[in-house]
Short mmCIF file of C-alpha atoms and ligand atoms in Angstrom, two decimals:
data_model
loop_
_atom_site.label_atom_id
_atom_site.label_comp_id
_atom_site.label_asym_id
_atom_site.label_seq_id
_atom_site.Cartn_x
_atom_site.Cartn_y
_atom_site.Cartn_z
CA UNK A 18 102.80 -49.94 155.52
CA UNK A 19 106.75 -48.29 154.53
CA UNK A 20 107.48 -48.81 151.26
CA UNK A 21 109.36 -52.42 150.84
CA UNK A 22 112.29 -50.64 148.98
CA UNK A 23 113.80 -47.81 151.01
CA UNK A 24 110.84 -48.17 154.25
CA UNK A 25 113.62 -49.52 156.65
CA UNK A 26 113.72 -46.59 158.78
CA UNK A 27 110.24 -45.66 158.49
CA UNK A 28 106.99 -46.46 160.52
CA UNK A 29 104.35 -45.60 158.18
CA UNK A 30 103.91 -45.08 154.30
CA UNK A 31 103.46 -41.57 152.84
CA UNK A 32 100.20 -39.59 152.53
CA UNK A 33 97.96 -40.03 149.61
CA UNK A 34 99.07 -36.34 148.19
CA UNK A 35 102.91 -37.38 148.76
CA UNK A 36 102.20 -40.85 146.95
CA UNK A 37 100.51 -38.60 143.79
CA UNK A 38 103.47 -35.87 143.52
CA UNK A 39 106.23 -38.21 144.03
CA UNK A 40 104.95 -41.11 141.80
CA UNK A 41 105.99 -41.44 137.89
CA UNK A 42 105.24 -44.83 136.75
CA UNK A 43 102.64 -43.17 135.10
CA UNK A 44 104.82 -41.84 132.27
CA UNK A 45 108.03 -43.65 132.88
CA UNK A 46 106.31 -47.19 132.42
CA UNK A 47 107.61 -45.93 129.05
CA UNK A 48 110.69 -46.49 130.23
CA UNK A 49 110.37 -50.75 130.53
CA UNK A 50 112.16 -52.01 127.63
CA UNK A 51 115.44 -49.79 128.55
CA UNK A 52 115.12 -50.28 132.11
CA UNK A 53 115.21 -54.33 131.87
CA UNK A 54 117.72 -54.24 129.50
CA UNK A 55 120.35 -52.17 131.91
CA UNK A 56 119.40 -54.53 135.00
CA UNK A 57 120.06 -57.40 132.69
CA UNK A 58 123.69 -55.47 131.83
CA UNK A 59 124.10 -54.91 135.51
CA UNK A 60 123.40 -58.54 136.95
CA UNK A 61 125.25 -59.97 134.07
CA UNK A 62 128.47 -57.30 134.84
CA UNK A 63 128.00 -58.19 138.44
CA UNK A 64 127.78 -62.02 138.65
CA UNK A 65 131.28 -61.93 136.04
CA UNK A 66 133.10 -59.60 138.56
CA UNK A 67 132.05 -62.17 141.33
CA UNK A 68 130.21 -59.93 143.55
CA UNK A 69 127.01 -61.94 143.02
CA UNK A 70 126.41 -65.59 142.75
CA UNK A 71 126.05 -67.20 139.03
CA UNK A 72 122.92 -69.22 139.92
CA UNK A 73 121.20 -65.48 141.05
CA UNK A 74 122.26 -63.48 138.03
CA UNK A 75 120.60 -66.25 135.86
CA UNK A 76 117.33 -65.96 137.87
CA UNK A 77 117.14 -62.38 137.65
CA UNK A 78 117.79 -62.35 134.01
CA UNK A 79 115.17 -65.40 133.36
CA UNK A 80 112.91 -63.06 135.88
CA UNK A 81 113.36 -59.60 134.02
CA UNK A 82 112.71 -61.21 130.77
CA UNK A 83 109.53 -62.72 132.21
CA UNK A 84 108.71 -59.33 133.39
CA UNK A 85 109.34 -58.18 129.72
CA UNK A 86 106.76 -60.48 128.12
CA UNK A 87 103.93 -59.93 131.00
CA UNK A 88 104.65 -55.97 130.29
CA UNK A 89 104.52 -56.22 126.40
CA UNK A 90 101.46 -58.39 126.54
CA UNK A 91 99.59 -56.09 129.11
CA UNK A 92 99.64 -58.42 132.10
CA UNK A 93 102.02 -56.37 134.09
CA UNK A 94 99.81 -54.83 136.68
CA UNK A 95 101.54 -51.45 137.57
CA UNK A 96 101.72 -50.01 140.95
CA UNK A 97 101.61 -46.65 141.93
CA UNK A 98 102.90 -47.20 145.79
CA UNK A 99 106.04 -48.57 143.90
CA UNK A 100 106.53 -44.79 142.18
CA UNK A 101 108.38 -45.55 138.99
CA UNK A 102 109.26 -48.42 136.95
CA UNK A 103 112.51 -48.91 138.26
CA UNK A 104 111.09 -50.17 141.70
CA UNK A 105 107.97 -52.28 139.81
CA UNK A 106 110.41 -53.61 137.46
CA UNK A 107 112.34 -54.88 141.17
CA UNK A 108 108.89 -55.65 142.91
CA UNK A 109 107.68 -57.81 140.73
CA UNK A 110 111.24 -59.37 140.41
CA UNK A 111 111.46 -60.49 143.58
CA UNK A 112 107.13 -61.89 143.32
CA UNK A 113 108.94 -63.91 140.39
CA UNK A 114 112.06 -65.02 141.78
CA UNK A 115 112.56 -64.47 145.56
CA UNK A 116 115.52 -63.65 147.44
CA UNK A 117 117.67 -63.65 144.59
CA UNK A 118 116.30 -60.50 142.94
CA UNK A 119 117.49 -58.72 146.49
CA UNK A 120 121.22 -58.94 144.88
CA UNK A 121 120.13 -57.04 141.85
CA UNK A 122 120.32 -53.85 143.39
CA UNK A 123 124.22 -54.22 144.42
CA UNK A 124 126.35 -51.22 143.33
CA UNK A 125 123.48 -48.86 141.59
CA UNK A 126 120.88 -46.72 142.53
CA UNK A 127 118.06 -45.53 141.31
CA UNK A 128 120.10 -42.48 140.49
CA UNK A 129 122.33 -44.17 137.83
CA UNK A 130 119.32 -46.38 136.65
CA UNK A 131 117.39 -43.51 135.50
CA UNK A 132 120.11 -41.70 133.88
CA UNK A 133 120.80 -45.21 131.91
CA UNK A 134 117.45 -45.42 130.78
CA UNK A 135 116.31 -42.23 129.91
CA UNK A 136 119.53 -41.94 127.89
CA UNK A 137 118.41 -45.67 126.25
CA UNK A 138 115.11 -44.17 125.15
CA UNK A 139 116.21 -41.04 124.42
CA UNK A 140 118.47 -42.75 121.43
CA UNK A 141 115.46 -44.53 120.51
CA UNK A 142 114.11 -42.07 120.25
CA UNK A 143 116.37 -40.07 118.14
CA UNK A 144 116.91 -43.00 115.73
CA UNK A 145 113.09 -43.29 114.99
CA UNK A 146 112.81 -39.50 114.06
CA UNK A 147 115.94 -39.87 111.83
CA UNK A 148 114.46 -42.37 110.07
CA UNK A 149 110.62 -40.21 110.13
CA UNK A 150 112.78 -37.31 108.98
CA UNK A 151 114.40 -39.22 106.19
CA UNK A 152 111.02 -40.55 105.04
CA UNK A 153 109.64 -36.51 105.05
CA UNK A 154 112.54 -35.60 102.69
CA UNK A 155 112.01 -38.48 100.70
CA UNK A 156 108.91 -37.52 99.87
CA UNK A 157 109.70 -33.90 99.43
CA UNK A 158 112.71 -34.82 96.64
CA UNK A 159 109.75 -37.21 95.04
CA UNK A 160 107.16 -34.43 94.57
CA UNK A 161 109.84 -31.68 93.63
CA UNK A 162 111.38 -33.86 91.02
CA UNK A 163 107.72 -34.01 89.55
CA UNK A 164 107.13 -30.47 89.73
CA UNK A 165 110.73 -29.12 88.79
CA UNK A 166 109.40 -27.23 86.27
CA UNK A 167 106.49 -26.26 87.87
CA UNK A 168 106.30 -22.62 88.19
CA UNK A 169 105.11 -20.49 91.22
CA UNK A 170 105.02 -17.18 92.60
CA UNK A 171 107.82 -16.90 94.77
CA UNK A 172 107.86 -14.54 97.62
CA UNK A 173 109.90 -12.00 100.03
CA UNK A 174 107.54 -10.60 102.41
CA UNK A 175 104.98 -11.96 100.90
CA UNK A 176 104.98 -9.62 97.74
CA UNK A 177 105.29 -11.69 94.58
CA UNK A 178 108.86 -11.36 94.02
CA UNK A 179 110.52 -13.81 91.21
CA UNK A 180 109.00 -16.77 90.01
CA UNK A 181 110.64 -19.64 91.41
CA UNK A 182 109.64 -23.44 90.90
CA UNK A 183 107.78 -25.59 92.90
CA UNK A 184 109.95 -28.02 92.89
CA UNK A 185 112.83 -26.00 94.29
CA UNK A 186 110.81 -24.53 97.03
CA UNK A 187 110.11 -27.82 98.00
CA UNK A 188 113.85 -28.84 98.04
CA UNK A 189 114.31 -25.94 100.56
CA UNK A 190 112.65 -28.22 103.10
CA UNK A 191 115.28 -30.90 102.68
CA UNK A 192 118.32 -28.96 103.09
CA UNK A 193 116.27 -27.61 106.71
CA UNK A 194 115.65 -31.36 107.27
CA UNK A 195 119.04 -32.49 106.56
CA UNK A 196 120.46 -30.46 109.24
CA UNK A 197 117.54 -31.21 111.67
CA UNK A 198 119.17 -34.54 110.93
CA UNK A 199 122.49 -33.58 111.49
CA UNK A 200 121.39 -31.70 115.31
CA UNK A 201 120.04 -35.25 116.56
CA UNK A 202 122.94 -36.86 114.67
CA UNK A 203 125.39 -34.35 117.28
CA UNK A 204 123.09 -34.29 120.61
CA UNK A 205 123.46 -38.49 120.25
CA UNK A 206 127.10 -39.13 119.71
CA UNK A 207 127.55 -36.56 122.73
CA UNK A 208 124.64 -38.56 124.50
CA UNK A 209 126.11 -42.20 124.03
CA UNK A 210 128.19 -42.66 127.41
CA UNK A 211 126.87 -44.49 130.48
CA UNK A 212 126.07 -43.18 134.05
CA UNK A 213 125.39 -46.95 134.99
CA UNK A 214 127.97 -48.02 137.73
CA UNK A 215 128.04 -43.89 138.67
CA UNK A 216 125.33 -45.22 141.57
CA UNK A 217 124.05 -42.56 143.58
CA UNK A 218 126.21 -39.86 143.27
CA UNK A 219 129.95 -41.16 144.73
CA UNK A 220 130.87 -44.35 142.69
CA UNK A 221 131.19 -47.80 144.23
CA UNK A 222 133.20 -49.72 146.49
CA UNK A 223 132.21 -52.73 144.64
CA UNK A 224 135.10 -53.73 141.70
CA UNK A 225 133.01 -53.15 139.09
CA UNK A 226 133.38 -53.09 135.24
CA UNK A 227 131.76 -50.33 133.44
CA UNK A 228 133.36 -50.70 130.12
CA UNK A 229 131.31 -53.89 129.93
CA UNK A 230 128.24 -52.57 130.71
CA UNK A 231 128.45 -49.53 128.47
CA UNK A 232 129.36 -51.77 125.80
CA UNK A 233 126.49 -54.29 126.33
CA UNK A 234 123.97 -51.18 125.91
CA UNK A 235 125.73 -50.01 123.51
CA UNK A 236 127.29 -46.94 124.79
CA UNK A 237 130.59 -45.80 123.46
CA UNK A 238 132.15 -45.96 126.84
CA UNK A 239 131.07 -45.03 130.94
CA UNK A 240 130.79 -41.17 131.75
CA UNK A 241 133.66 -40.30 133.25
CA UNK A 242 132.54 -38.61 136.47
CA UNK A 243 129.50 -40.10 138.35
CA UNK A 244 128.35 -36.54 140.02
CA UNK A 245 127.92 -35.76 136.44
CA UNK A 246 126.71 -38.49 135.28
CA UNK A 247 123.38 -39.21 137.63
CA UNK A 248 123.52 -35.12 137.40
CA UNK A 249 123.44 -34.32 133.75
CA UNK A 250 120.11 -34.44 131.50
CA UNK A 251 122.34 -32.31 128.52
CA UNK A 252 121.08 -35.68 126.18
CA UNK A 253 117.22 -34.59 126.77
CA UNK A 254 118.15 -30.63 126.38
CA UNK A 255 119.73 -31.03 123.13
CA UNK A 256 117.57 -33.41 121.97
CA UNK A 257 114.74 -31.11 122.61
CA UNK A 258 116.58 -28.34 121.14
CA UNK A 259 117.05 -30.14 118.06
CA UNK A 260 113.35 -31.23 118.17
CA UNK A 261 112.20 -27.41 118.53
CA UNK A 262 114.25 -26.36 115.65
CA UNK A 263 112.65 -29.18 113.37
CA UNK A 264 109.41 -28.45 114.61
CA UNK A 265 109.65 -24.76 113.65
CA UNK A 266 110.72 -25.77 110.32
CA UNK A 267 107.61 -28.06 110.14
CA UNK A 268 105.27 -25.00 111.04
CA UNK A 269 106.53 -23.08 108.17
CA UNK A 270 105.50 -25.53 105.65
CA UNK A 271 102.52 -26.05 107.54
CA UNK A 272 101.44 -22.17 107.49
CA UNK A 273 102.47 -22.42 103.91
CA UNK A 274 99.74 -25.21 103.07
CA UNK A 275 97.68 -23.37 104.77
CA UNK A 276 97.90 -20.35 102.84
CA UNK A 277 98.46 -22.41 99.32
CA UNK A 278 94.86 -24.34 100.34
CA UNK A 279 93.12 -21.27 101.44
CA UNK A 280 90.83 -20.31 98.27
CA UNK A 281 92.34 -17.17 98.16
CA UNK A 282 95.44 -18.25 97.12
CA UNK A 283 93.86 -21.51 95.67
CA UNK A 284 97.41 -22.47 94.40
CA UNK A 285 97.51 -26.28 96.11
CA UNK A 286 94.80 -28.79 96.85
CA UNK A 287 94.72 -31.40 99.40
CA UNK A 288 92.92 -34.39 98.86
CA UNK A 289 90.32 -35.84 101.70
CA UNK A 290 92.86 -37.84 103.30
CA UNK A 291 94.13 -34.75 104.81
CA UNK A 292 91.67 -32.64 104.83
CA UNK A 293 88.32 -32.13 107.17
CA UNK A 294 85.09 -30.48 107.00
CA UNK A 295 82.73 -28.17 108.73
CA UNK A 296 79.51 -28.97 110.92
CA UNK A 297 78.01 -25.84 109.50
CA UNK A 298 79.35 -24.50 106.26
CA UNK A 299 79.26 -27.09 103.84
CA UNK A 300 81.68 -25.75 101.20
CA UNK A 301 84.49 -26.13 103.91
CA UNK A 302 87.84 -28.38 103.10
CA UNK A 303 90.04 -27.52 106.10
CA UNK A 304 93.10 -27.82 106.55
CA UNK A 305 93.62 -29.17 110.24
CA UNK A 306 96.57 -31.69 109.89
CA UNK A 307 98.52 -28.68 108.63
CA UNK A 308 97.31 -26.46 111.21
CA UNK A 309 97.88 -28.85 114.15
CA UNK A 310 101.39 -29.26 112.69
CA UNK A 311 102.17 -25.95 112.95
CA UNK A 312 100.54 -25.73 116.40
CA UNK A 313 102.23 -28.89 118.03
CA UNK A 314 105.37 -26.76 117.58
CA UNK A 315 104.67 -24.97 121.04
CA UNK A 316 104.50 -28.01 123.08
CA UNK A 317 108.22 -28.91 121.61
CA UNK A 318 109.45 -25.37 122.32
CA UNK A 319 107.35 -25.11 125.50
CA UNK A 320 109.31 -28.73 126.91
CA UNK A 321 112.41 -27.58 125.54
CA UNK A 322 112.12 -24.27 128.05
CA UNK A 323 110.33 -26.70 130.97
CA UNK A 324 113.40 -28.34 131.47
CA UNK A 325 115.60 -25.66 130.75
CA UNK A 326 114.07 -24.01 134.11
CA UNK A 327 113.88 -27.32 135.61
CA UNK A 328 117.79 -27.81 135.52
CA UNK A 329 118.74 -24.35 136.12
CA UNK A 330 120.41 -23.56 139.25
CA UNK A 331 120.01 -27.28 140.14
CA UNK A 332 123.01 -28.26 142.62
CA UNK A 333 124.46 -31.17 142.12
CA UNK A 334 124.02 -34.06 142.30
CA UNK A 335 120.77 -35.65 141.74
CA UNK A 336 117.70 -33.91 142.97
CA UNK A 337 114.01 -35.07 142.25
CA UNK A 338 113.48 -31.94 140.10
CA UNK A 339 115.04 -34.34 137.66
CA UNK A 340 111.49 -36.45 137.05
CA UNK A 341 110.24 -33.76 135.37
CA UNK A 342 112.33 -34.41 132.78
CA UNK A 343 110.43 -37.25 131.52
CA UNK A 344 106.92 -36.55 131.06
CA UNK A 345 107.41 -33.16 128.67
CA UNK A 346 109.83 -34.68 126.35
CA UNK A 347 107.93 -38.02 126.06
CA UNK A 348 104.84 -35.87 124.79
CA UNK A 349 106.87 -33.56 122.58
CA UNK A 350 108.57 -35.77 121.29
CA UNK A 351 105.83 -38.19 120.18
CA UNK A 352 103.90 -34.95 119.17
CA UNK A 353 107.01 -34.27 116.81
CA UNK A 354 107.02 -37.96 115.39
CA UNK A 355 102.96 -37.37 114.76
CA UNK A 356 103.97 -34.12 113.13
CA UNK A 357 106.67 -35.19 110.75
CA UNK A 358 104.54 -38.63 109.93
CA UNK A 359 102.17 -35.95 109.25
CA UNK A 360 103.85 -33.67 107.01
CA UNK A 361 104.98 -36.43 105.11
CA UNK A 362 101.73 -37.66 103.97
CA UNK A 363 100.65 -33.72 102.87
CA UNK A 364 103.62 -33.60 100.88
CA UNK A 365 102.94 -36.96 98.85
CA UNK A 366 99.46 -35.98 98.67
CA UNK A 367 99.09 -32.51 98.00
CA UNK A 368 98.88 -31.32 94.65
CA UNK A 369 99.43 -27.68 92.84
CA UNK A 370 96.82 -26.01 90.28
CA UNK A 371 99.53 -25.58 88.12
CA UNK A 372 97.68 -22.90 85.86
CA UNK A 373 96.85 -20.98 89.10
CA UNK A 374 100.36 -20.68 90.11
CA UNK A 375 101.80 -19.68 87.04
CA UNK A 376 99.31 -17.03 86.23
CA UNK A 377 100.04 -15.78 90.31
CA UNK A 378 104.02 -16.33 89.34
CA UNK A 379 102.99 -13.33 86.62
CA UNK A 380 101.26 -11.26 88.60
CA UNK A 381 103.10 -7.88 90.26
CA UNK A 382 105.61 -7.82 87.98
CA UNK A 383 107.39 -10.47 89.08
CA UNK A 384 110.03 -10.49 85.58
CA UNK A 385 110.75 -7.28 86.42
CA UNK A 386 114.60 -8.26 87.53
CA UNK A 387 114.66 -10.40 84.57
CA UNK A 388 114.37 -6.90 82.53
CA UNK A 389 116.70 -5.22 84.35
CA UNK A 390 119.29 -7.87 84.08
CA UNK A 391 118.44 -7.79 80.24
CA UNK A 392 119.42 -4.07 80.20
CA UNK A 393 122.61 -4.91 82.11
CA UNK A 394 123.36 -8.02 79.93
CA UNK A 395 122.17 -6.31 76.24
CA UNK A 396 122.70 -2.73 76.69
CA UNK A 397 125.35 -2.46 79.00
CA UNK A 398 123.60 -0.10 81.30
CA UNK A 399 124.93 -0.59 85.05
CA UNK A 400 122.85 -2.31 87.06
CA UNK A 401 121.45 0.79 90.03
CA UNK A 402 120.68 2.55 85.98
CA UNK A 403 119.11 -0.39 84.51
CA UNK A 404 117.06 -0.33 87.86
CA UNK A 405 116.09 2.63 87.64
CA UNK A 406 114.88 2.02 83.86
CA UNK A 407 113.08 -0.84 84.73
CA UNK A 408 111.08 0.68 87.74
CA UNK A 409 110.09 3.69 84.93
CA UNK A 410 108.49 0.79 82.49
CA UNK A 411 106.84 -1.06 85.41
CA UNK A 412 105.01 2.09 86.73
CA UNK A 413 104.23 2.81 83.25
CA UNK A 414 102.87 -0.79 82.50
CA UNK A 415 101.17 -0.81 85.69
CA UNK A 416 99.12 2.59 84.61
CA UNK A 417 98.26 0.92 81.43
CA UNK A 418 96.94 -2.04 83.09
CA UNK A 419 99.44 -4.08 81.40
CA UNK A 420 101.90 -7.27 82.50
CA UNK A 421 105.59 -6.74 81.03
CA UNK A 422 105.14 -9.07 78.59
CA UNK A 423 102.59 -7.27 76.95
CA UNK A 424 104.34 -4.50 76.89
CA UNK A 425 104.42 -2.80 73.56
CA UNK A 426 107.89 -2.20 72.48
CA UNK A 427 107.05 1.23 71.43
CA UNK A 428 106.16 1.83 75.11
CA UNK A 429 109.26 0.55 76.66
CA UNK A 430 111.19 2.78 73.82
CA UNK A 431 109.58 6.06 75.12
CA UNK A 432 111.78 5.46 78.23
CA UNK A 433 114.95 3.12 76.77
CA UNK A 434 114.87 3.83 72.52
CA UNK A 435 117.59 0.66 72.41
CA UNK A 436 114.75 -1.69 73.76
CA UNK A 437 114.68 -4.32 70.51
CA UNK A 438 111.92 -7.15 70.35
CA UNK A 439 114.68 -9.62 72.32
CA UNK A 440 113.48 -8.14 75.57
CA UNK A 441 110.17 -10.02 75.29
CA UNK A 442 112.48 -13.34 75.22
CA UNK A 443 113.30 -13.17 79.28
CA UNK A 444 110.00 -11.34 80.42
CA UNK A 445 107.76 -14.66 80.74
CA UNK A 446 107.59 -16.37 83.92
CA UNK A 447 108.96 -19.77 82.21
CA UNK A 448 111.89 -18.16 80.61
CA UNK A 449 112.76 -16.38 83.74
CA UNK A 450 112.93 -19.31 85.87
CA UNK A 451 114.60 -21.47 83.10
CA UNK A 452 117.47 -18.62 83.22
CA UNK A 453 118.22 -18.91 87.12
CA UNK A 454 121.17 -21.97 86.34
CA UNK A 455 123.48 -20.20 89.39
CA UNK A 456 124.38 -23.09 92.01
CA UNK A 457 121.55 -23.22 94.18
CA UNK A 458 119.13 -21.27 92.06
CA UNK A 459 115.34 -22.46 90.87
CA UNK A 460 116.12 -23.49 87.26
CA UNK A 461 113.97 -26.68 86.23
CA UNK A 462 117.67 -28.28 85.38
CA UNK A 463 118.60 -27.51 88.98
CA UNK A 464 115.78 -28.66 90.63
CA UNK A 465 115.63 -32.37 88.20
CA UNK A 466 119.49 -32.68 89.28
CA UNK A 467 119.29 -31.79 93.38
CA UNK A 468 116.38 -33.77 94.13
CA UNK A 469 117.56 -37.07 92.15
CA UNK A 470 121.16 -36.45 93.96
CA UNK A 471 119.38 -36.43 97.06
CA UNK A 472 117.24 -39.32 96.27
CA UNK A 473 120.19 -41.34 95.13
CA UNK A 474 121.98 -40.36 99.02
CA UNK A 475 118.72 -41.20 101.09
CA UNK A 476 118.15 -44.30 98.78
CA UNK A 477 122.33 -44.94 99.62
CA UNK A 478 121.51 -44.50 103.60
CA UNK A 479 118.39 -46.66 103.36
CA UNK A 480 121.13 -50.04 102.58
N1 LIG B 25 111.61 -41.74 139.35
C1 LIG B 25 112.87 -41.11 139.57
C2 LIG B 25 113.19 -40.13 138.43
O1 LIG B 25 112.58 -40.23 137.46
C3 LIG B 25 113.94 -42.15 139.68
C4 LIG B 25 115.13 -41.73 140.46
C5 LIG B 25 114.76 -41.63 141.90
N2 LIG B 25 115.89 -41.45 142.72
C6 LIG B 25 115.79 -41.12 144.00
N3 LIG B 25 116.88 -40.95 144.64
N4 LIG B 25 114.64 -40.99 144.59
O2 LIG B 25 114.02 -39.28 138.57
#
């Protein structure tokens, strides 16, 4: 039998293989809620401009929300000879309704539908990872406000470098989130306009009203040119973009619980909830959630560059290349909601051996900038001198087995005789930390004052 939609000038239906490459309901059932709610637009838009009867418009909107309530309650019984949900959506319309869901089709195409509604979900989407992100850096302000004065070793390729705090390394995730935040906030304003009424590639001849339409679904106003519009998937390539970028920031943290949990670091531990264990080695506590966070990254990156190569060197207009838009950026994109739902929870639940990481913070003579900016500050020696000083003293202190703050002073005199006893009042970990007040920098104060302002602005966004 020819397919009931478009069969007219054909004699049989396609072959099974044809039916299995060309068919998407499978993912873009997805697509339901969005795709009812444009035809709803559409028949409303149509039956005002007089180009379909009143009585048929309120059939096919009783219809699609009938069609609504069988999908959300599972009765909908999805066909695969109907390809995608647009054209089950219709089939089942006219089971419902009759003749009267023939009309709904005036002036669109499937062309223009599926632009509509992948744009629809792909706001969805964005709005329910805004709110996921705001929840992650919620919970990072929480924990660093907590441990603002905790301190830790902090790191440049991963040497022990300066002790920073806890708290404000945490806090370095919510500045990356905030402007993950602000990439979805730019790909959607730029994504709000609506291809419906573009139809298949040309326009209409029908008299129709797009401004109403966009406005109904909430679009800011009708794209301006429909070759473009049924043409462009820019919306779901700088979505993804935007996605890719947050998911690389979530692997970082991820690697870095990772490496805090492993026991030889042993400077964080994460409770059961997020943790698994081995069938064999019963010591084990791993540390999967964090490792399939940081690993979930390359199925965001790897949609990101599926549809890139999809859409390049694509002629306009539409071309069925486009369907493989869908499928990718559903899964990363629920992969990246799973992965920030995920992070969140590690970050309320993860806690630091405090002792650990200070004694680590100590280690490698990490106050060793602290003394040179002491001989700077006390001695006016220039700083490339006092650097040079300070290197002497830590290769001597290092011979002797010693951490600076153990130093005797006699020792440090042998190489600077106007070292005085002060010195020892900036070499501890807790002093040198307390002493980084610059904007930005890891001071307890700092740390206590950026993550309640940034409490007190999600907490403002939440109302
Ligand atoms: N399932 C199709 C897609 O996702 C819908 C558009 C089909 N248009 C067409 N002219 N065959 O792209």
């Amino acid at each position: 039998m020819s397919n009931k939609m478009w069969g007219g000038r054909f004699a049989s239906g396609p072959g099974a293989i044809m039916e299995e490459i060309n068919a998407s309901i499978d993912f873009d059932r997805h697509l339901y809620r969005q795709d009812i709610a444009a035809s709803k637009a559409h028949a409303d838009m149509l039956a005002k401009q007089g180009i379909i009867g009143a009585d048929d418009a309120k059939k096919i909107a009783h219809g699609l929300d009938a069609i609504l309530s069988e999908i959300e309650s599972g009765k909908f019984s999805f066909k695969r000879a109907l390809e995608d949900i647009h054209m089950n959506v219709e089939g089942r319309l006219g089971e419902l309704i009759g003749e009267a869901a023939g009309w709904l089709h005036t002036a669109r195409s499937r062309n223009d539908q599926v632009a509509t509604d992948f744009r629809l979900w792909m706001r969805d989407t964005i709005d329910a990872l805004d709110i996921a992100l705001a929840g992650f850096q919620r919970a990072l302000c929480h924990k660093a406000l907590e441990h603002a004065g905790t301190v830790m070793p902090g790191l440049t390729h991963m040497q022990t470098a300066q002790p920073v705090t806890f708290g404000h390394h945490l806090l370095a995730y919510v500045e990356m989130a905030a402007r993950d935040r602000g990439r979805f906030a730019d790909a959607r304003k730029r994504l709000n306009e609506s291809p419906l009424g573009a139809a298949a590639l040309a326009g209409t001849s029908f008299d129709l009203d797009r401004d109403m339409t966009a406005k109904v679904l909430g679009f800011d106003r009708p794209a301006a040119n429909s070759l473009d519009a049924v043409s462009d998937r820019d919306f779901a390539l700088e979505t993804l973009a935007a996605a890719s970028i947050t998911a690389v920031h979530l692997s970082r943290l991820a690697e870095e619980i990772v490496l805090w949990t492993s026991p030889l670091t042993g400077l964080v531990k994460l409770s059961d909830k997020f943790t698994t264990g081995s069938s064999i080695m019963p010591q084990k506590r791993n540390p999967d959630a964090a490792e399939l966070v940081r690993a979930k990254t390359g199925r965001v990156i790897g949609a990101l560059s599926a549809l890139l190569i999809v859409m390049k060197g694509l002629p306009l207009a539409y071309a069925k290349d486009m369907q493989e838009d869908k499928e990718g950026s559903m899964d990363a994109l629920s992969a990246l909601a799973l992965s920030i739902a995920a992070m969140a929870g590690m970050v309320t639940d993860l806690e630091p051996d405090t002792a650990r990481m200070k004694k680590a913070a100590g280690e490698g003579y990490a106050t060793a900038t602290d003394l040179a900016d002491w001989l700077v500050r006390s001695l006016k020696i220039p700083f490339r001198e006092a650097h040079h000083i300070t290197g002497r003293i830590v290769a001597k202190a290092s011979e002797a087995g010693q951490p600076l703050h153990r130093m005797p002073i006699a020792a440090m005199r042998e190489i600077e005789p106007r070292i005085s006893e002060d010195v020892f009042s900036v070499l501890s970990v807790d002093r040198s930390v307390k002493s980084r007040t610059s904007f930005g920098g890891t001071a307890p104060k700092n740390v206590r004052a950026q993550a309640k302002k940034w409490l007190r602005k999600l907490e403002k966004e939440k109302s």
